[in-house]
Amino acid sequence: YEGVYLKLPSTPAEIGEAWGELDNISSDDASTKIVEAISNVYTLNGIKSKTVGDGQHGTARWASKKEIQQTYKHVPFKPEAWRKGKELPKDQGIILGCAGKKNEVTALVDTDDVHTLMIGASGVGKTAFFLYPNLEYACATGMSFLCTDVKGDLFRNYGAIAKDHYGYNISVIDLRSPTRSDGNNMLHLVNRYMDIYRKEPENLSAKAKAEKYAKIISKTIINSTGDSANYGQNAFFYARYMKYLERAACGLFSVQCSAAAETRP
């Protein structure tokens, strides 16, 4: 047969041109035949009678009650009892929802190692109904956590609660007014174990720990990025600098202790 070959899928204009060429070949409809048609175009005829089909529109859906029961831990939310040290929960995680009526709330806790993103417009309750309950739950289960607190509301509202009711040590880093931040003495552990060693010279374990922490301090100062690949030919000098700082950290404390002991009556 003479024929016209049309690649599928094709536009309506291309299909019309193909039929026009067929008419030029033969005006007899009986002799015009479509020998074969192959296409990778899917139609809606194969969609089964399901709410979301077979996934062609996505598979996301709301979880069923059974799935919620199996996925999340159901923990009675009792902050009044928790602050008194009673009925403290043991399952650490993130509260993603709740069930029940007022004063009988059950928290839905995701105990997996996951990341959570909360998105909401201003005033919908992101802080009051999501962040505060999670801070309370973190304190009750004994989790350590770091909060970004631009306005200072979290520290004012929950800093005292975490400290007074749950025994937390609260530290503040104020990037706007650094002098108002809580300090950190890098020599604290060096001083602690050197003090023990001076009182008990036979306690070599304390001396070793003091030297270990002095070494960590020296590496932190000299190699703040943690990458020593850029030292190149100066690697020897960097190693010597760190060794000097180690000796200074331990030796300076010893000198200070000796001087203090000499001045005592």
mmCIF file of C-alpha atoms in Angstrom:
data_model
loop_
_atom_site.group_PDB
_atom_site.id
_atom_site.type_symbol
_atom_site.label_atom_id
_atom_site.label_comp_id
_atom_site.label_asym_id
_atom_site.label_seq_id
_atom_site.Cartn_x
_atom_site.Cartn_y
_atom_site.Cartn_z
ATOM 1 C CA TYR A 1 0.000 0.000 0.000
ATOM 2 C CA GLU A 2 0.954 3.562 -0.481
ATOM 3 C CA GLY A 3 0.793 5.142 2.887
ATOM 4 C CA VAL A 4 1.443 8.036 5.178
ATOM 5 C CA TYR A 5 3.471 7.416 8.304
ATOM 6 C CA LEU A 6 2.610 9.558 11.258
ATOM 7 C CA LYS A 7 4.657 9.511 14.450
ATOM 8 C CA LEU A 8 2.669 9.431 17.653
ATOM 9 C CA PRO A 9 1.985 11.369 19.722
ATOM 10 C CA SER A 10 1.073 14.024 17.178
ATOM 11 C CA THR A 11 -0.688 17.358 17.278
ATOM 12 C CA PRO A 12 -4.206 17.777 15.785
ATOM 13 C CA ALA A 13 -2.688 19.805 12.934
ATOM 14 C CA GLU A 14 -0.292 16.969 12.033
ATOM 15 C CA ILE A 15 -3.121 14.445 12.101
ATOM 16 C CA GLY A 16 -5.198 16.674 9.774
ATOM 17 C CA GLU A 17 -2.299 16.938 7.316
ATOM 18 C CA ALA A 18 -1.935 13.163 7.318
ATOM 19 C CA TRP A 19 -5.601 12.648 6.457
ATOM 20 C CA GLY A 20 -5.254 15.189 3.666
ATOM 21 C CA GLU A 21 -2.380 13.246 2.150
ATOM 22 C CA LEU A 22 -4.423 10.042 2.368
ATOM 23 C CA ASP A 23 -7.195 11.727 0.388
ATOM 24 C CA ASN A 24 -4.676 12.630 -2.316
ATOM 25 C CA ILE A 25 -3.585 9.020 -2.566
ATOM 26 C CA SER A 26 -7.129 7.637 -2.831
ATOM 27 C CA SER A 27 -10.578 9.178 -2.577
ATOM 28 C CA ASP A 28 -12.149 5.742 -1.996
ATOM 29 C CA ASP A 29 -12.879 5.418 1.721
ATOM 30 C CA ALA A 30 -13.099 1.652 1.412
ATOM 31 C CA SER A 31 -9.476 1.403 0.273
ATOM 32 C CA THR A 32 -8.166 3.685 3.046
ATOM 33 C CA LYS A 33 -7.009 1.647 5.980
ATOM 34 C CA ILE A 34 -5.039 2.267 9.166
ATOM 35 C CA VAL A 35 -2.653 -0.663 9.106
ATOM 36 C CA GLU A 36 -1.008 -0.178 12.541
ATOM 37 C CA ALA A 37 -0.928 2.426 15.266
ATOM 38 C CA ILE A 38 1.620 2.348 18.059
ATOM 39 C CA SER A 39 1.655 4.980 20.753
ATOM 40 C CA ASN A 40 2.978 5.486 24.278
ATOM 41 C CA VAL A 41 0.198 7.900 25.112
ATOM 42 C CA TYR A 42 -1.823 6.694 28.107
ATOM 43 C CA THR A 43 -5.512 7.398 28.261
ATOM 44 C CA LEU A 44 -7.873 7.634 31.219
ATOM 45 C CA ASN A 45 -9.529 4.376 30.199
ATOM 46 C CA GLY A 46 -7.105 2.335 32.282
ATOM 47 C CA ILE A 47 -7.795 4.135 35.552
ATOM 48 C CA LYS A 48 -9.394 1.861 38.080
ATOM 49 C CA SER A 49 -12.284 3.001 40.163
ATOM 50 C CA LYS A 50 -10.237 4.151 43.157
ATOM 51 C CA THR A 51 -10.346 7.469 44.961
ATOM 52 C CA VAL A 52 -6.875 8.439 43.769
ATOM 53 C CA GLY A 53 -6.462 5.939 40.944
ATOM 54 C CA ASP A 54 -3.257 3.934 40.823
ATOM 55 C CA GLY A 55 -0.960 6.751 41.902
ATOM 56 C CA GLN A 56 -1.053 8.755 38.680
ATOM 57 C CA HIS A 57 -2.227 11.742 40.723
ATOM 58 C CA GLY A 58 0.056 10.989 43.696
ATOM 59 C CA THR A 59 -0.356 8.691 46.665
ATOM 60 C CA ALA A 60 -0.519 11.205 49.520
ATOM 61 C CA ARG A 61 -3.550 10.918 51.768
ATOM 62 C CA TRP A 62 -4.668 11.430 55.359
ATOM 63 C CA ALA A 63 -3.610 8.716 57.781
ATOM 64 C CA SER A 64 -6.295 6.471 59.161
ATOM 65 C CA LYS A 65 -6.957 6.181 62.896
ATOM 66 C CA LYS A 66 -5.351 2.752 62.905
ATOM 67 C CA GLU A 67 -2.204 4.077 61.245
ATOM 68 C CA ILE A 68 -1.990 6.974 63.706
ATOM 69 C CA GLN A 69 -2.357 4.516 66.583
ATOM 70 C CA GLN A 70 0.476 2.393 65.220
ATOM 71 C CA THR A 71 2.811 5.217 64.170
ATOM 72 C CA TYR A 72 2.815 7.573 67.162
ATOM 73 C CA LYS A 73 3.254 7.111 70.881
ATOM 74 C CA HIS A 74 0.196 8.241 72.820
ATOM 75 C CA VAL A 75 1.445 10.030 75.941
ATOM 76 C CA PRO A 76 -0.862 11.765 78.454
ATOM 77 C CA PHE A 77 0.148 15.431 78.457
ATOM 78 C CA LYS A 78 0.359 16.391 82.148
ATOM 79 C CA PRO A 79 2.765 19.327 82.622
ATOM 80 C CA GLU A 80 1.427 20.062 86.132
ATOM 81 C CA ALA A 81 2.439 16.584 87.313
ATOM 82 C CA TRP A 82 5.706 16.632 85.354
ATOM 83 C CA ARG A 83 6.843 19.835 87.049
ATOM 84 C CA LYS A 84 6.424 18.084 90.384
ATOM 85 C CA GLY A 85 8.513 15.144 89.215
ATOM 86 C CA LYS A 86 5.537 12.803 88.837
ATOM 87 C CA GLU A 87 4.500 10.588 85.897
ATOM 88 C CA LEU A 88 7.441 11.755 83.782
ATOM 89 C CA PRO A 89 7.339 10.347 80.226
ATOM 90 C CA LYS A 90 10.191 8.188 78.989
ATOM 91 C CA ASP A 91 9.665 8.247 75.209
ATOM 92 C CA GLN A 92 11.725 11.075 73.743
ATOM 93 C CA GLY A 93 10.489 12.644 70.535
ATOM 94 C CA ILE A 94 8.511 15.446 68.933
ATOM 95 C CA ILE A 95 4.850 16.179 69.607
ATOM 96 C CA LEU A 96 3.078 16.405 66.258
ATOM 97 C CA GLY A 97 -0.515 16.521 67.437
ATOM 98 C CA CYS A 98 -2.918 15.811 70.234
ATOM 99 C CA ALA A 99 -6.217 14.117 70.954
ATOM 100 C CA GLY A 100 -8.821 14.397 73.671
ATOM 101 C CA LYS A 101 -10.621 17.215 75.394
ATOM 102 C CA LYS A 102 -9.404 19.957 77.744
ATOM 103 C CA ASN A 103 -7.458 18.722 80.801
ATOM 104 C CA GLU A 104 -7.444 15.218 79.293
ATOM 105 C CA VAL A 105 -5.081 15.767 76.383
ATOM 106 C CA THR A 106 -3.055 12.937 74.883
ATOM 107 C CA ALA A 107 0.055 13.939 72.937
ATOM 108 C CA LEU A 108 0.912 12.170 69.684
ATOM 109 C CA VAL A 109 4.691 11.773 69.860
ATOM 110 C CA ASP A 110 6.916 10.826 66.929
ATOM 111 C CA THR A 111 9.834 8.942 68.489
ATOM 112 C CA ASP A 112 11.739 8.414 65.219
ATOM 113 C CA ASP A 113 14.924 10.303 64.355
ATOM 114 C CA VAL A 114 13.267 12.796 62.009
ATOM 115 C CA HIS A 115 13.337 16.466 61.089
ATOM 116 C CA THR A 116 10.199 18.568 61.427
ATOM 117 C CA LEU A 117 9.230 21.789 59.668
ATOM 118 C CA MET A 118 6.365 23.889 61.041
ATOM 119 C CA ILE A 119 4.828 26.371 58.591
ATOM 120 C CA GLY A 120 2.040 28.765 59.504
ATOM 121 C CA ALA A 121 0.920 32.354 59.148
ATOM 122 C CA SER A 122 1.309 34.894 61.927
ATOM 123 C CA GLY A 123 -1.018 34.297 64.846
ATOM 124 C CA VAL A 124 -1.976 30.684 64.099
ATOM 125 C CA GLY A 125 -0.219 29.405 67.228
ATOM 126 C CA LYS A 126 3.149 28.077 66.058
ATOM 127 C CA THR A 127 4.805 29.097 69.326
ATOM 128 C CA ALA A 128 1.976 28.636 71.831
ATOM 129 C CA PHE A 129 0.535 25.371 70.495
ATOM 130 C CA PHE A 130 3.569 23.692 68.951
ATOM 131 C CA LEU A 131 6.871 25.033 70.304
ATOM 132 C CA TYR A 132 5.926 25.463 73.991
ATOM 133 C CA PRO A 133 4.419 21.961 74.318
ATOM 134 C CA ASN A 134 7.531 20.491 72.697
ATOM 135 C CA LEU A 135 9.814 22.431 75.057
ATOM 136 C CA GLU A 136 7.777 21.177 78.011
ATOM 137 C CA TYR A 137 7.961 17.612 76.728
ATOM 138 C CA ALA A 138 11.709 17.897 76.047
ATOM 139 C CA CYS A 139 12.264 19.039 79.642
ATOM 140 C CA ALA A 140 10.060 16.268 81.033
ATOM 141 C CA THR A 141 11.926 13.552 79.109
ATOM 142 C CA GLY A 142 15.368 14.984 79.895
ATOM 143 C CA MET A 143 16.420 15.965 76.389
ATOM 144 C CA SER A 144 19.151 18.528 75.801
ATOM 145 C CA PHE A 145 18.212 21.138 73.213
ATOM 146 C CA LEU A 146 19.261 24.395 71.567
ATOM 147 C CA CYS A 147 16.748 27.136 70.743
ATOM 148 C CA THR A 148 17.114 30.196 68.549
ATOM 149 C CA ASP A 149 15.369 32.945 70.480
ATOM 150 C CA VAL A 150 15.468 36.220 68.566
ATOM 151 C CA LYS A 151 12.978 38.089 70.763
ATOM 152 C CA GLY A 152 13.938 36.434 74.042
ATOM 153 C CA ASP A 153 10.426 35.110 74.689
ATOM 154 C CA LEU A 154 11.506 31.493 75.049
ATOM 155 C CA PHE A 155 14.076 32.321 77.703
ATOM 156 C CA ARG A 156 11.668 34.551 79.632
ATOM 157 C CA ASN A 157 8.774 32.087 79.490
ATOM 158 C CA TYR A 158 10.531 28.727 79.746
ATOM 159 C CA GLY A 159 14.031 29.389 81.053
ATOM 160 C CA ALA A 160 12.880 29.558 84.682
ATOM 161 C CA ILE A 161 10.546 26.571 84.242
ATOM 162 C CA ALA A 162 13.347 24.404 82.846
ATOM 163 C CA LYS A 163 15.723 25.481 85.610
ATOM 164 C CA ASP A 164 13.410 25.488 88.647
ATOM 165 C CA HIS A 165 11.144 22.521 87.863
ATOM 166 C CA TYR A 166 13.364 20.227 85.799
ATOM 167 C CA GLY A 167 16.850 21.095 87.047
ATOM 168 C CA TYR A 168 18.267 22.261 83.712
ATOM 169 C CA ASN A 169 21.404 24.365 83.337
ATOM 170 C CA ILE A 170 20.463 27.274 81.078
ATOM 171 C CA SER A 171 23.134 29.009 78.989
ATOM 172 C CA VAL A 172 22.508 32.079 76.828
ATOM 173 C CA ILE A 173 24.520 33.249 73.816
ATOM 174 C CA ASP A 174 23.543 36.844 73.045
ATOM 175 C CA LEU A 175 24.956 37.753 69.632
ATOM 176 C CA ARG A 176 23.570 41.289 69.840
ATOM 177 C CA SER A 177 25.177 42.005 73.226
ATOM 178 C CA PRO A 178 27.960 39.417 73.606
ATOM 179 C CA THR A 179 28.969 40.698 77.044
ATOM 180 C CA ARG A 180 25.567 39.593 78.368
ATOM 181 C CA SER A 181 26.174 36.003 77.271
ATOM 182 C CA ASP A 182 27.082 33.217 79.646
ATOM 183 C CA GLY A 183 30.829 32.683 79.695
ATOM 184 C CA ASN A 184 32.826 29.534 79.095
ATOM 185 C CA ASN A 185 36.230 28.988 80.678
ATOM 186 C CA MET A 186 38.204 26.799 78.290
ATOM 187 C CA LEU A 187 40.688 25.983 81.063
ATOM 188 C CA HIS A 188 38.023 24.781 83.475
ATOM 189 C CA LEU A 189 38.682 21.055 83.047
ATOM 190 C CA VAL A 190 42.439 21.584 82.901
ATOM 191 C CA ASN A 191 42.287 23.487 86.179
ATOM 192 C CA ARG A 192 40.027 20.889 87.751
ATOM 193 C CA TYR A 193 42.265 17.899 87.070
ATOM 194 C CA MET A 194 45.487 19.787 87.719
ATOM 195 C CA ASP A 195 44.087 20.746 91.116
ATOM 196 C CA ILE A 196 43.369 17.079 91.830
ATOM 197 C CA TYR A 197 46.879 16.107 90.704
ATOM 198 C CA ARG A 198 48.515 18.717 92.935
ATOM 199 C CA LYS A 199 46.633 17.385 95.941
ATOM 200 C CA GLU A 200 47.308 13.754 94.977
ATOM 201 C CA PRO A 201 50.662 13.551 93.119
ATOM 202 C CA GLU A 202 50.255 9.792 92.760
ATOM 203 C CA ASN A 203 47.030 10.292 90.786
ATOM 204 C CA LEU A 204 48.503 10.082 87.297
ATOM 205 C CA SER A 205 45.055 9.667 85.767
ATOM 206 C CA ALA A 206 44.143 13.234 86.772
ATOM 207 C CA LYS A 207 47.364 14.561 85.249
ATOM 208 C CA ALA A 208 46.699 12.670 82.007
ATOM 209 C CA LYS A 209 43.196 14.132 81.786
ATOM 210 C CA ALA A 210 44.532 17.646 82.358
ATOM 211 C CA GLU A 211 47.035 17.161 79.539
ATOM 212 C CA LYS A 212 44.343 15.718 77.287
ATOM 213 C CA TYR A 213 42.076 18.743 77.722
ATOM 214 C CA ALA A 214 45.041 21.084 77.280
ATOM 215 C CA LYS A 215 45.735 19.362 73.963
ATOM 216 C CA ILE A 216 42.113 19.820 72.891
ATOM 217 C CA ILE A 217 42.337 23.541 73.719
ATOM 218 C CA SER A 218 45.548 23.974 71.744
ATOM 219 C CA LYS A 219 44.071 22.230 68.702
ATOM 220 C CA THR A 220 40.942 24.366 68.947
ATOM 221 C CA ILE A 221 43.017 27.559 68.925
ATOM 222 C CA ILE A 222 45.529 26.581 66.233
ATOM 223 C CA ASN A 223 43.280 24.504 63.989
ATOM 224 C CA SER A 224 39.797 25.965 64.354
ATOM 225 C CA THR A 225 38.568 24.513 61.031
ATOM 226 C CA GLY A 226 39.644 20.956 61.844
ATOM 227 C CA ASP A 227 41.420 20.632 58.481
ATOM 228 C CA SER A 228 45.193 20.279 58.654
ATOM 229 C CA ALA A 229 45.635 19.658 54.908
ATOM 230 C CA ASN A 230 46.564 23.309 54.322
ATOM 231 C CA TYR A 231 49.565 23.238 56.641
ATOM 232 C CA GLY A 232 51.865 22.089 53.881
ATOM 233 C CA GLN A 233 55.523 22.660 54.673
ATOM 234 C CA ASN A 234 54.574 24.465 57.889
ATOM 235 C CA ALA A 235 53.081 21.356 59.523
ATOM 236 C CA PHE A 236 56.115 21.014 61.804
ATOM 237 C CA PHE A 237 55.720 24.553 63.133
ATOM 238 C CA TYR A 238 51.979 24.153 63.719
ATOM 239 C CA ALA A 239 52.677 20.987 65.711
ATOM 240 C CA ARG A 240 55.246 22.846 67.820
ATOM 241 C CA TYR A 241 52.794 25.731 68.422
ATOM 242 C CA MET A 242 50.165 23.291 69.694
ATOM 243 C CA LYS A 243 52.724 21.655 71.976
ATOM 244 C CA TYR A 244 53.706 25.045 73.432
ATOM 245 C CA LEU A 245 50.060 25.889 74.103
ATOM 246 C CA GLU A 246 49.553 22.542 75.841
ATOM 247 C CA ARG A 247 52.487 23.192 78.138
ATOM 248 C CA ALA A 248 51.343 26.770 78.740
ATOM 249 C CA ALA A 249 47.824 25.641 79.680
ATOM 250 C CA CYS A 250 49.130 23.174 82.274
ATOM 251 C CA GLY A 251 52.194 25.143 83.319
ATOM 252 C CA LEU A 252 50.378 28.444 83.720
ATOM 253 C CA PHE A 253 47.938 26.880 86.122
ATOM 254 C CA SER A 254 50.771 25.334 88.102
ATOM 255 C CA VAL A 255 52.532 28.683 88.367
ATOM 256 C CA GLN A 256 49.307 30.386 89.463
ATOM 257 C CA CYS A 257 48.696 27.722 92.112
ATOM 258 C CA SER A 258 52.245 28.010 93.374
ATOM 259 C CA ALA A 259 52.010 31.781 93.574
ATOM 260 C CA ALA A 260 48.695 31.568 95.379
ATOM 261 C CA ALA A 261 50.088 29.053 97.839
ATOM 262 C CA GLU A 262 53.085 31.284 98.621
ATOM 263 C CA THR A 263 50.866 34.285 99.365
ATOM 264 C CA ARG A 264 48.664 32.378 101.788
ATOM 265 C CA PRO A 265 49.348 33.118 105.489
#
